Short mmCIF file of C-alpha atoms in Angstrom, two decimals:
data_model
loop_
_atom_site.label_atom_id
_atom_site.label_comp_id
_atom_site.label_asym_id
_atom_site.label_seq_id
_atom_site.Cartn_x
_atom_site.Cartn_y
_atom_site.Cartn_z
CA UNK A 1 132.51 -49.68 -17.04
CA UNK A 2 131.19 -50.12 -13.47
CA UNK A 3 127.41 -50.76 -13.48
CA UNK A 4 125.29 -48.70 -10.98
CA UNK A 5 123.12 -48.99 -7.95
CA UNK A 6 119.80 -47.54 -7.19
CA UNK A 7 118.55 -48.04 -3.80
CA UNK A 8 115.05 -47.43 -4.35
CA UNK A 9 112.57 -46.90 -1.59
CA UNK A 10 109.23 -48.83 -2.27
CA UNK A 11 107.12 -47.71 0.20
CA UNK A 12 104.91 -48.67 2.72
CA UNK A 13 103.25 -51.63 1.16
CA UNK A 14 100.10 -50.50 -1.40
CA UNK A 15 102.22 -51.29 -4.79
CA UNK A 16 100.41 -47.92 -5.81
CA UNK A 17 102.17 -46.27 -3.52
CA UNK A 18 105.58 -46.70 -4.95
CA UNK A 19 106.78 -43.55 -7.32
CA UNK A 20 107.21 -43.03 -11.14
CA UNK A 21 110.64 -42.49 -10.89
CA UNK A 22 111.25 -46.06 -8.44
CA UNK A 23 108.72 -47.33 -11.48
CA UNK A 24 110.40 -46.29 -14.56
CA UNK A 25 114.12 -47.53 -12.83
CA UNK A 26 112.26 -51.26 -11.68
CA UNK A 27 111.87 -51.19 -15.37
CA UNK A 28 115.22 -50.60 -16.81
CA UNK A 29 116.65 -52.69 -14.69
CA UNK A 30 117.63 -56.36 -14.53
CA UNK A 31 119.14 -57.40 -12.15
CA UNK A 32 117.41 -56.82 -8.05
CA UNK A 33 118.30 -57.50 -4.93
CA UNK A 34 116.42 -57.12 -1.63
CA UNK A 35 116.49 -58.14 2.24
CA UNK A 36 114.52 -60.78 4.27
CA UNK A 37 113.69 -62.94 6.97
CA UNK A 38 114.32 -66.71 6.36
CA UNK A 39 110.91 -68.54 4.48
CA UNK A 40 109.72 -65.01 3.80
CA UNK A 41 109.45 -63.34 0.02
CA UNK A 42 110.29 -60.34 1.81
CA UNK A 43 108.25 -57.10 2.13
CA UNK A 44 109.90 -54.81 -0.56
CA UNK A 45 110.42 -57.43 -3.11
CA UNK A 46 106.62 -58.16 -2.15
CA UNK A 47 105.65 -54.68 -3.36
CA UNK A 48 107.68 -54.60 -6.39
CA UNK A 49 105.69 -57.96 -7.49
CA UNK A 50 103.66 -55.79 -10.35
CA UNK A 51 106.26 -53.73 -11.52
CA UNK A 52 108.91 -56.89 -12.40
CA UNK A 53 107.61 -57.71 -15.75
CA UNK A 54 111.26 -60.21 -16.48
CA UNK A 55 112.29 -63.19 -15.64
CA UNK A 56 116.03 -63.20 -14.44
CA UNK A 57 117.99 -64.13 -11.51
CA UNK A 58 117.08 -62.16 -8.05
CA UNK A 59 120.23 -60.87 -5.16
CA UNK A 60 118.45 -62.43 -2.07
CA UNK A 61 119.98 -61.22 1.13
CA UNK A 62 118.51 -63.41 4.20
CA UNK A 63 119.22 -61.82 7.24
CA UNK A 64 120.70 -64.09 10.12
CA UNK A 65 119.00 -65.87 12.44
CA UNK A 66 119.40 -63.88 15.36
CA UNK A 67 116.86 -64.31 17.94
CA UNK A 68 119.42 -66.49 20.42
CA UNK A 69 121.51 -63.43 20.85
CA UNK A 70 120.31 -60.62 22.47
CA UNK A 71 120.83 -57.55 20.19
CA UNK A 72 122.88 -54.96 21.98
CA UNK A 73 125.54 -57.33 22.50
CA UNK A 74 128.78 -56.89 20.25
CA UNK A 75 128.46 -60.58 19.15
CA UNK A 76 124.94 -59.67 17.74
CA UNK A 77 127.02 -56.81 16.27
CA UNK A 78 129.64 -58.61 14.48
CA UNK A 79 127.07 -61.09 13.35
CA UNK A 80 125.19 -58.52 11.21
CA UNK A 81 128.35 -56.54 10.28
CA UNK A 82 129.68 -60.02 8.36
CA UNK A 83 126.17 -59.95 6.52
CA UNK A 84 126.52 -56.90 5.14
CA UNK A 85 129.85 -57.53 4.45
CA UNK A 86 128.80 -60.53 2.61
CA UNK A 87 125.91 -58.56 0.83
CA UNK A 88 128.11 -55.61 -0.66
CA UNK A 89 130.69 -58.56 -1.77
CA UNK A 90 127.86 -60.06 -3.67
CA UNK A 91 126.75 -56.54 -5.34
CA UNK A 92 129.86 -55.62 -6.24
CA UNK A 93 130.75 -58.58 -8.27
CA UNK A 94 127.74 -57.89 -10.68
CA UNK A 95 128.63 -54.25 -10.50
CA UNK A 96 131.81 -54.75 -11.01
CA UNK A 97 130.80 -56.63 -14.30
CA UNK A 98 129.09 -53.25 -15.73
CA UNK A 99 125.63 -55.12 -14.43
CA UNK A 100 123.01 -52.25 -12.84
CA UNK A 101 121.42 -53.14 -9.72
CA UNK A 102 118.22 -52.11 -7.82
CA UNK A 103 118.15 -52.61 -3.93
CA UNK A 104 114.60 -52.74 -3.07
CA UNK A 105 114.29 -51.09 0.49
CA UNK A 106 110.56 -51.02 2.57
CA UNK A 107 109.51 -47.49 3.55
CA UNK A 108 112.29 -45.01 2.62
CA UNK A 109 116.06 -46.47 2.45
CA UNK A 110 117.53 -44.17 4.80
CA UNK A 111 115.27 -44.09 7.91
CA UNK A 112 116.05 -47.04 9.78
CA UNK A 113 116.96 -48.90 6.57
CA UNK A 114 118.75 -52.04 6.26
CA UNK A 115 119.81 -50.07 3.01
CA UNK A 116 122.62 -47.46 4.92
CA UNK A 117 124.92 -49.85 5.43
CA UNK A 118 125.34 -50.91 1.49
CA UNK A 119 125.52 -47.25 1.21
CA UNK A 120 128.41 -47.25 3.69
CA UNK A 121 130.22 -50.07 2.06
CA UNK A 122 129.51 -49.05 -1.82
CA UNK A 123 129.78 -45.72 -1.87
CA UNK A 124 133.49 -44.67 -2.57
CA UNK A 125 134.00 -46.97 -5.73
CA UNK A 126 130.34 -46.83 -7.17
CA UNK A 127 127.97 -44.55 -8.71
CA UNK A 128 124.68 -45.02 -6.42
CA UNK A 129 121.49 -43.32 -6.50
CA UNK A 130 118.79 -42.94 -4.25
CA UNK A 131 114.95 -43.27 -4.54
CA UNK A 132 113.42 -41.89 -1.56
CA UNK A 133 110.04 -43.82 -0.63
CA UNK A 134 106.57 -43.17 1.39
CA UNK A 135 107.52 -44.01 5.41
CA UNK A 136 105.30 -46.69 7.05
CA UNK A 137 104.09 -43.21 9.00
CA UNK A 138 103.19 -41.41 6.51
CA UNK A 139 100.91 -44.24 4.73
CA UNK A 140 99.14 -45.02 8.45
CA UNK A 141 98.43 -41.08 9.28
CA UNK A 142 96.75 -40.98 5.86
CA UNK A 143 94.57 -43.91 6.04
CA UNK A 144 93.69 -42.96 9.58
CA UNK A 145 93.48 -39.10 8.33
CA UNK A 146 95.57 -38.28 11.51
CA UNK A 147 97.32 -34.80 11.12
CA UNK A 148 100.23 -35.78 12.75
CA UNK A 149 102.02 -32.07 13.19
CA UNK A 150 100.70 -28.67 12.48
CA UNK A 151 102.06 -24.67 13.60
CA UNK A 152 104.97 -25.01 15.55
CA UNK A 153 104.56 -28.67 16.95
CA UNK A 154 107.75 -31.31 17.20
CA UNK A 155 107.31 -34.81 15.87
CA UNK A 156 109.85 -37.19 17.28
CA UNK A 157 110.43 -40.72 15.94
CA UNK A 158 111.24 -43.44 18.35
CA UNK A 159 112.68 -46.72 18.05
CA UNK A 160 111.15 -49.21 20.30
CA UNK A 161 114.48 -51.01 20.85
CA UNK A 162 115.42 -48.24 23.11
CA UNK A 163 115.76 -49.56 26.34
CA UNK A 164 113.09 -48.28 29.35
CA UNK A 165 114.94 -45.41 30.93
CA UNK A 166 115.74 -44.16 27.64
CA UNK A 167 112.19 -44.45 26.45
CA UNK A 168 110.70 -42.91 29.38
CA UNK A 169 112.86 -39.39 28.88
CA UNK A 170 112.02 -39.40 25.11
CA UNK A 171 108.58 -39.80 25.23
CA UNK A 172 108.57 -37.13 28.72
CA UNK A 173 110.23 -34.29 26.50
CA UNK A 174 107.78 -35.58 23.31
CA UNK A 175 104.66 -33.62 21.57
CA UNK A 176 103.54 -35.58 18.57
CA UNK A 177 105.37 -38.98 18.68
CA UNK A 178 105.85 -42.33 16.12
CA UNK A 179 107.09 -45.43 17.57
CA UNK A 180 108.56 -47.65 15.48
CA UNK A 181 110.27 -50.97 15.12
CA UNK A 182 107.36 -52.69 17.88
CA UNK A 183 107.32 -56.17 17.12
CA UNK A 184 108.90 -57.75 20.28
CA UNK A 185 108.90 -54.23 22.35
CA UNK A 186 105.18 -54.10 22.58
CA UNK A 187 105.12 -54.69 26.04
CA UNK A 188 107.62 -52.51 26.80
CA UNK A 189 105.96 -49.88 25.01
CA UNK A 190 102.82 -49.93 26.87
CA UNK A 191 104.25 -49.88 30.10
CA UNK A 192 106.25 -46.49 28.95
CA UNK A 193 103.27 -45.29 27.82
CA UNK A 194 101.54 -45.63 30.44
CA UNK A 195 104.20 -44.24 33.08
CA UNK A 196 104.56 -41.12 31.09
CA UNK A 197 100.27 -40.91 30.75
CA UNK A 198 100.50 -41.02 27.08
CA UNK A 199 98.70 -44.32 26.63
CA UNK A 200 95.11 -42.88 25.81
CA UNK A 201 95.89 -41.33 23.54
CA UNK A 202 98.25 -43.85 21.20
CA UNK A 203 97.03 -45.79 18.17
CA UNK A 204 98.24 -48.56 17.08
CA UNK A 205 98.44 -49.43 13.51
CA UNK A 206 99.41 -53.27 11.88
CA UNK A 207 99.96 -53.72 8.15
CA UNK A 208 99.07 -49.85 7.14
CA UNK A 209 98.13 -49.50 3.20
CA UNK A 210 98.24 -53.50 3.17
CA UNK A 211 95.73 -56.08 2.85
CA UNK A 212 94.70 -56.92 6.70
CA UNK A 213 95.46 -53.65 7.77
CA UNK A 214 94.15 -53.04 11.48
CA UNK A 215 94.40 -50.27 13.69
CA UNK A 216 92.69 -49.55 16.90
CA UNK A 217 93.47 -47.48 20.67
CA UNK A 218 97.01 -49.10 21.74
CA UNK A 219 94.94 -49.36 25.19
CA UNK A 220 92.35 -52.04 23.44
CA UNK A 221 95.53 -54.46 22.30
CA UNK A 222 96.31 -57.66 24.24
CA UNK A 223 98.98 -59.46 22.38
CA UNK A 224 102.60 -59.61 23.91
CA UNK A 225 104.06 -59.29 20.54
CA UNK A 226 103.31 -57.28 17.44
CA UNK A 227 103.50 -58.38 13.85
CA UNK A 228 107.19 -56.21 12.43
CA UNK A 229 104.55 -53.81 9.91
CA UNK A 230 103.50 -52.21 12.86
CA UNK A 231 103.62 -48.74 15.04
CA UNK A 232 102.17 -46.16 17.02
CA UNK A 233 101.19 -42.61 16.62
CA UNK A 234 100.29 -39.80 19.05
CA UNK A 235 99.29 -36.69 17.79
CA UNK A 236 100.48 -33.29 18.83
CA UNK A 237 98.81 -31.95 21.89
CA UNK A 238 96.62 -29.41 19.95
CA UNK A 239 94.85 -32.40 18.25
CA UNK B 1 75.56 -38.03 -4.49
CA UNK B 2 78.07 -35.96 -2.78
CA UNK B 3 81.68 -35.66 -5.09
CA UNK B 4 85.21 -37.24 -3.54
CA UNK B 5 87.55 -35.19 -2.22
CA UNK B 6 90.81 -36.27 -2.68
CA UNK B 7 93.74 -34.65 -0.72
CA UNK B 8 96.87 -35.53 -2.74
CA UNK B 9 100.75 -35.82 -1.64
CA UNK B 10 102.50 -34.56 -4.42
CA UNK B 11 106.21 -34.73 -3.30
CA UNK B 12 108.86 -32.75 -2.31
CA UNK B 13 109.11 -31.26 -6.11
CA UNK B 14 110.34 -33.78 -8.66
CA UNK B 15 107.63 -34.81 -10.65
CA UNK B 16 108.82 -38.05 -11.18
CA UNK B 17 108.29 -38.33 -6.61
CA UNK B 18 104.76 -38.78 -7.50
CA UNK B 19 103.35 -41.80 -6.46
CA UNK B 20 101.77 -44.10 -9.08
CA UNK B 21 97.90 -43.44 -6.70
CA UNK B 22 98.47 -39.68 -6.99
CA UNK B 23 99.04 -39.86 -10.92
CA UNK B 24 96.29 -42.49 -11.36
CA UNK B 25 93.64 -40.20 -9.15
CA UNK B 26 94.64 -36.68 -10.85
CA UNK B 27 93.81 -38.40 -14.35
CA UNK B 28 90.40 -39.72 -13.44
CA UNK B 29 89.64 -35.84 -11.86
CA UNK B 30 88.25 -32.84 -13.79
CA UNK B 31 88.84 -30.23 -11.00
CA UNK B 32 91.95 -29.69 -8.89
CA UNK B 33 92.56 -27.37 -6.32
CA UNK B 34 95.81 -25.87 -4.89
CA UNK B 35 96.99 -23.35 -2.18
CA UNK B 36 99.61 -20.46 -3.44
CA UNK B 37 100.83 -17.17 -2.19
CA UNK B 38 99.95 -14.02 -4.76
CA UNK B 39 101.64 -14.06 -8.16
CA UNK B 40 103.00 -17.35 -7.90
CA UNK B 41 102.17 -20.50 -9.71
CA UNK B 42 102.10 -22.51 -6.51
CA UNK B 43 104.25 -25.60 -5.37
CA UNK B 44 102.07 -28.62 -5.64
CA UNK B 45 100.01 -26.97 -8.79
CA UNK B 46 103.70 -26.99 -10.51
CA UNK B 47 104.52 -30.59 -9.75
CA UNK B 48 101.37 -31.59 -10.90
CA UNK B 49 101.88 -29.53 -14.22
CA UNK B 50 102.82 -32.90 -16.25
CA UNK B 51 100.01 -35.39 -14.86
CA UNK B 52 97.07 -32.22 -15.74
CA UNK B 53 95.97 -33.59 -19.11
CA UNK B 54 92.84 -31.52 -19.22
CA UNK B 55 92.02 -27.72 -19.92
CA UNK B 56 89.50 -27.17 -17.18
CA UNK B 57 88.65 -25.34 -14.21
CA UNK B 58 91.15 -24.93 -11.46
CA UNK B 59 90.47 -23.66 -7.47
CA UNK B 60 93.46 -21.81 -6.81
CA UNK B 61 93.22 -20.66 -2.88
CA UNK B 62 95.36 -17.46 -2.46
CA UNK B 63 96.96 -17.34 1.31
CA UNK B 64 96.34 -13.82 2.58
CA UNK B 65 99.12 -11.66 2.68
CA UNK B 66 100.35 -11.82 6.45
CA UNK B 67 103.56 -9.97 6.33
CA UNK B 68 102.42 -7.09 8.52
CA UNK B 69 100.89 -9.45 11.43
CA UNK B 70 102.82 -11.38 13.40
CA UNK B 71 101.89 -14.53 13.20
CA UNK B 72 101.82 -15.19 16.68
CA UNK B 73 99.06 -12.75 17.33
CA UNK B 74 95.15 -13.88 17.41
CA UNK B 75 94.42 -11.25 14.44
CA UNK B 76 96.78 -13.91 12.13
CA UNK B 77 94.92 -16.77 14.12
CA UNK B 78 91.53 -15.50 12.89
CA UNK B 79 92.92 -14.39 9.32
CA UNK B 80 93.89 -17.55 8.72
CA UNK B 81 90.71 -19.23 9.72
CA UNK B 82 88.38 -17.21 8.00
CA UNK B 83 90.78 -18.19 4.76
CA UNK B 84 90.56 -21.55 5.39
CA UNK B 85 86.54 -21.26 6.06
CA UNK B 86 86.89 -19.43 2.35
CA UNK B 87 88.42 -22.63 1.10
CA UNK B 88 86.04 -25.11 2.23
CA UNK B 89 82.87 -23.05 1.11
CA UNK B 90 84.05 -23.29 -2.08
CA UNK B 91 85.42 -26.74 -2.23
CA UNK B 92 81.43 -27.78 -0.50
CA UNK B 93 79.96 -25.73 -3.62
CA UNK B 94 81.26 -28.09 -6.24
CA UNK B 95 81.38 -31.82 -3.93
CA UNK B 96 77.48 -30.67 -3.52
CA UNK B 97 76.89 -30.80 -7.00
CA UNK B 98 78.53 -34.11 -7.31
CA UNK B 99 81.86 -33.11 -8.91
CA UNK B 100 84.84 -35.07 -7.32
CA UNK B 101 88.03 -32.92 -6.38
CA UNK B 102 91.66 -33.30 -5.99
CA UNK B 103 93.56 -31.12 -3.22
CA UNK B 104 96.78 -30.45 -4.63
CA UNK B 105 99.17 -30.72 -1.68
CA UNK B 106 103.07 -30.32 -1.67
CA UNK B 107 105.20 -32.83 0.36
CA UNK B 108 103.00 -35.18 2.39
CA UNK B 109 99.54 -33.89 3.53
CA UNK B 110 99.01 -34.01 7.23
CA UNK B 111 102.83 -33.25 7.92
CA UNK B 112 102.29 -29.37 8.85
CA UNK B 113 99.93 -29.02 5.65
CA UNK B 114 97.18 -26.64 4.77
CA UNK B 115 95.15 -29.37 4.20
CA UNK B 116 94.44 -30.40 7.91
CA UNK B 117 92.46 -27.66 8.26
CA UNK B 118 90.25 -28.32 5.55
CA UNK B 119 90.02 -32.03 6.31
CA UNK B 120 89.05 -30.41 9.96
CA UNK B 121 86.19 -28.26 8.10
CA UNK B 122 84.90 -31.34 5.99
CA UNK B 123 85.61 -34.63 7.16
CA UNK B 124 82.17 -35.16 8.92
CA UNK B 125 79.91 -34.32 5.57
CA UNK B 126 82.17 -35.53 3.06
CA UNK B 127 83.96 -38.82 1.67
CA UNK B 128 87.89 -37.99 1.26
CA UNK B 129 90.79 -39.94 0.69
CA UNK B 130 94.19 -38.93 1.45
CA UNK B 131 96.99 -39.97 -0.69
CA UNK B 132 100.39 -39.93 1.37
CA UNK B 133 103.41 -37.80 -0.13
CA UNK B 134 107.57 -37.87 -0.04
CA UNK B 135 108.30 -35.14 2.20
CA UNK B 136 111.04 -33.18 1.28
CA UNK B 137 113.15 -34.20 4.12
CA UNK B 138 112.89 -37.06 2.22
CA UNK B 139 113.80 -36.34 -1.00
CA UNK B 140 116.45 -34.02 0.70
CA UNK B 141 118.25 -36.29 2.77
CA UNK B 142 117.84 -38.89 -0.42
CA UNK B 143 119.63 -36.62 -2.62
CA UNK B 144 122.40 -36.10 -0.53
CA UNK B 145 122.83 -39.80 0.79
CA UNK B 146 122.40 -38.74 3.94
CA UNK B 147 121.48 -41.62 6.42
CA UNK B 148 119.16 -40.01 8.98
CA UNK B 149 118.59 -42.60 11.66
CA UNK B 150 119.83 -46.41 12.25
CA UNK B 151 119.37 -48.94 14.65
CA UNK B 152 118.02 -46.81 18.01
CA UNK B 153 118.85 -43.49 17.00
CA UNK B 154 115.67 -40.82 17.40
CA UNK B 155 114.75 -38.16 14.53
CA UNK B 156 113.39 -34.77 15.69
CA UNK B 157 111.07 -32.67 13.45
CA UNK B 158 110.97 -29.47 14.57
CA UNK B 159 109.56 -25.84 12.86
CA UNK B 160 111.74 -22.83 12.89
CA UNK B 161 109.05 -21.02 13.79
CA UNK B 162 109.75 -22.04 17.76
CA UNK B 163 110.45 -19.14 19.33
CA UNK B 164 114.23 -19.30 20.69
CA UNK B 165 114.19 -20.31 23.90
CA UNK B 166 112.18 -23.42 22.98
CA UNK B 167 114.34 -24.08 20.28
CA UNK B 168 117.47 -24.61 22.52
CA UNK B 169 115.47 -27.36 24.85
CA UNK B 170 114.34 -29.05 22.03
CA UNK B 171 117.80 -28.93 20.41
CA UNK B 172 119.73 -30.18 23.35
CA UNK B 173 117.08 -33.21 23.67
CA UNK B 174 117.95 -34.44 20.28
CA UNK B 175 119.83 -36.18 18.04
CA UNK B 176 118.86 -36.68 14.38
CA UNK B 177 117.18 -33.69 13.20
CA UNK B 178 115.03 -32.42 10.50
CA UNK B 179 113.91 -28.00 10.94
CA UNK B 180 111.13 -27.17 8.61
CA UNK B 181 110.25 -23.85 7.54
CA UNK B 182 113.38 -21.92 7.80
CA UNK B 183 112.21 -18.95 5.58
CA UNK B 184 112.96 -15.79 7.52
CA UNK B 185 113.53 -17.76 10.53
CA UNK B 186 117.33 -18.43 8.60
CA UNK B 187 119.49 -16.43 11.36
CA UNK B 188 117.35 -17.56 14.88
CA UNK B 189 118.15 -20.89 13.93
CA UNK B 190 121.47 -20.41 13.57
CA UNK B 191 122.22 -18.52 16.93
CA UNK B 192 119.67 -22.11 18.34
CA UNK B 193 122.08 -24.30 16.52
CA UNK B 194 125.40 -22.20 17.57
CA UNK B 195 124.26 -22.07 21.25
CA UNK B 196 123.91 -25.66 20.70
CA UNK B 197 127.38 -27.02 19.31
CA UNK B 198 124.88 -27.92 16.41
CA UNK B 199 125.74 -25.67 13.78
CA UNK B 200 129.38 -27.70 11.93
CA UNK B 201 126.93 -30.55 12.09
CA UNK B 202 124.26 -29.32 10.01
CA UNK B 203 123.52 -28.76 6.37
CA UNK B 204 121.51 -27.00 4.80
CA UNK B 205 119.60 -27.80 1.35
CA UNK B 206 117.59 -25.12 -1.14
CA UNK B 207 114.80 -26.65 -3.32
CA UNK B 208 115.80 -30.52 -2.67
CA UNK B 209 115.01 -32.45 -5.64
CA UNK B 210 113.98 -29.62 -7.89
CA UNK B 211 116.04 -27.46 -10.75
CA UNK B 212 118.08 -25.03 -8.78
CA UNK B 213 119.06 -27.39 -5.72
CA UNK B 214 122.13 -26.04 -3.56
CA UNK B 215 123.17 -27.66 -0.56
CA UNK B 216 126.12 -26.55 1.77
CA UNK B 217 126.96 -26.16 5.65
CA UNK B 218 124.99 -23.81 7.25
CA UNK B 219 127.51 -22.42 8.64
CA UNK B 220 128.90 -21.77 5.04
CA UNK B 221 125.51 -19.67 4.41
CA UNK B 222 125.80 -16.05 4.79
CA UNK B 223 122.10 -15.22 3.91
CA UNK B 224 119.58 -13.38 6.40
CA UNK B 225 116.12 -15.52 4.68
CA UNK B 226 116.04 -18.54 3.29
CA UNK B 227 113.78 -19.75 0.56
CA UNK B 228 110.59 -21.37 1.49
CA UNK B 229 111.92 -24.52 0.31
CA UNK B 230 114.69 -25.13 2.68
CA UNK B 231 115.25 -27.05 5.37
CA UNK B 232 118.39 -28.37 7.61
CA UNK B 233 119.27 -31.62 8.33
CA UNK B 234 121.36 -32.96 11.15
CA UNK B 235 122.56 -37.00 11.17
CA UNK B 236 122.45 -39.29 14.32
CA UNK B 237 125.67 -39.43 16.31
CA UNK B 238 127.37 -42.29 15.18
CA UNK B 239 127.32 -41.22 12.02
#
């Protein structure tokens, strides 16, 4: 018997706000595995600290070092397709052993989530279920009590990665918007912000539901570069 | 001293979606309160049905019946707003007498949710909290391991309640997609997604995460109304 894999979505970063159900599976389970950044514990295995009452061996999955090669390049490409490659060779030894798994994704596992491409990889030969989780945007609208959408308004959700052009037309056809994925973009951001008059009336948000969470007017930050826990919200225009 | 209110996220429908905050913050309460249409129990007051622990008095806010007014006509506006006026009188009776409160909300809170407009009504006099939800989109796209955006890929949320000719711009500006509130709105949104070259590409899902879930293409559904618990989902292009 195969074991199987939960892909559990841990939220935005308050342990609290993690579900029953992601809870009661952290419990039964043995075995986790979970992505990060070189020297880091990693943000979802950072959550699940309370709920991992065992001792036993961990799946850590360290992404590459990547920031020598720019990331729309198909060398950047192949680099991170042979780490997931790696990563679903590792989980399916133990599954193949009958061992269950839980992938511990930040946020929910299928926006954005590092988590999709396991999913891609696993999902022919192996039973897999999915926990969905709080967004980062829906723990930073709450603690800022920002209704994000109401009636018949459109929330789009941006990627800051998207290059300038791109970026301008989005936010131009846009009423209530999210920027994600900041981090080295910030100044990017701005500037499309600011072409498309949109600027005043973004907030910027670091660390939401965390300890040293921050937010304040996007117009009021300085820095070049934002921490990765970070994005921007813009309310509909009825707001 | 004033009462807390609390405005709760309770999920897309699954019990067991709950965050650990919302189950920890409905056991330390002694009144709840919930929107519902007439002669039903009420979404968020049936998720909540295994966390309720006491025998006590509920505030159950009945919407209006509207079915006779459009709803794009200022006699719905004004409906609506004396209901919601209705709401937070009687939420202000008890906090004024000290009693703390939990607003029973389905999905996530300030993602097109009643509750903004009692937040609106009571934010400057009172202390709330507001406890972030899964939104069904969430727990819908989870359930059907459906990944809805990677690397720069941009989600749309849009209401079926757009009137058609706005639903084609927004349409043909997109590419993920999430339409809320299908409801009667069931055949406009498939002429939108028709008109569109949308319509192979998206699926629709019935109570996601709850006893009777259904999922199929849309274009496999024959129905003229959908169930308030619906919604269609459409994947990035390179998926």
């Amino acid at each position: 018997m195969k074991g199987n894999l939960f892909i559990i979505g841990m939220g935005p970063g308050d342990p609290e706000l993690v579900t029953k159900k992601a809870e009661r599976i952290l419990h039964s389970l043995s075995l986790i595995a979970y992505f990060c950044k070189k020297g880091e514990i990693g943000h979802a295995r950072q959550i699940a600290k309370p709920y991992l009452t065992y001792d036993s061996p961990e799946l850590r999955f360290e992404y590459p070092l990547t920031t020598e090669i720019p990331h729309y390049t198909p060398k950047y490409k192949d680099m991170l397709e042979t780490f997931y490659d790696h990563c679903a060779f590792n989980l399916r030894k133990k599954l193949d052993k009958g061992q269950d798994i839980g992938l511990l994704c930040e946020g929910d596992p299928l926006l954005y989530g590092s988590a999709i491409y396991i999913l891609e990889r696993l999902q022919e030969q192996y039973s897999i279920e999915i926990i969905p989780g709080i967004m980062a945007m829906n723990g930073c609208w709450s603690r800022l009590h920002l209704p994000i959408v109401r009636n018949d308004q459109t929330l789009t959700i941006l990627s800051a990665t998207l290059p300038l052009d791109r970026l301008l037309i989005k936010l131009n056809q846009s009423e209530a918007i999210v920027i994600m994925k900041i981090g080295r973009n910030l100044a990017k951001i701005k500037t499309a912000l600011q072409l498309t008059d949109l600027l005043e009336k973004a907030i910027y948000i670091e660390r939401g539901t965390q300890n040293q969470e921050r937010f304040l007017p996007l117009s009021q930050i300085q820095n070049e570069k934002a921490p990765y826990f970070s994005l921007i919200l813009i309310t509909g225009k009825d707001n």
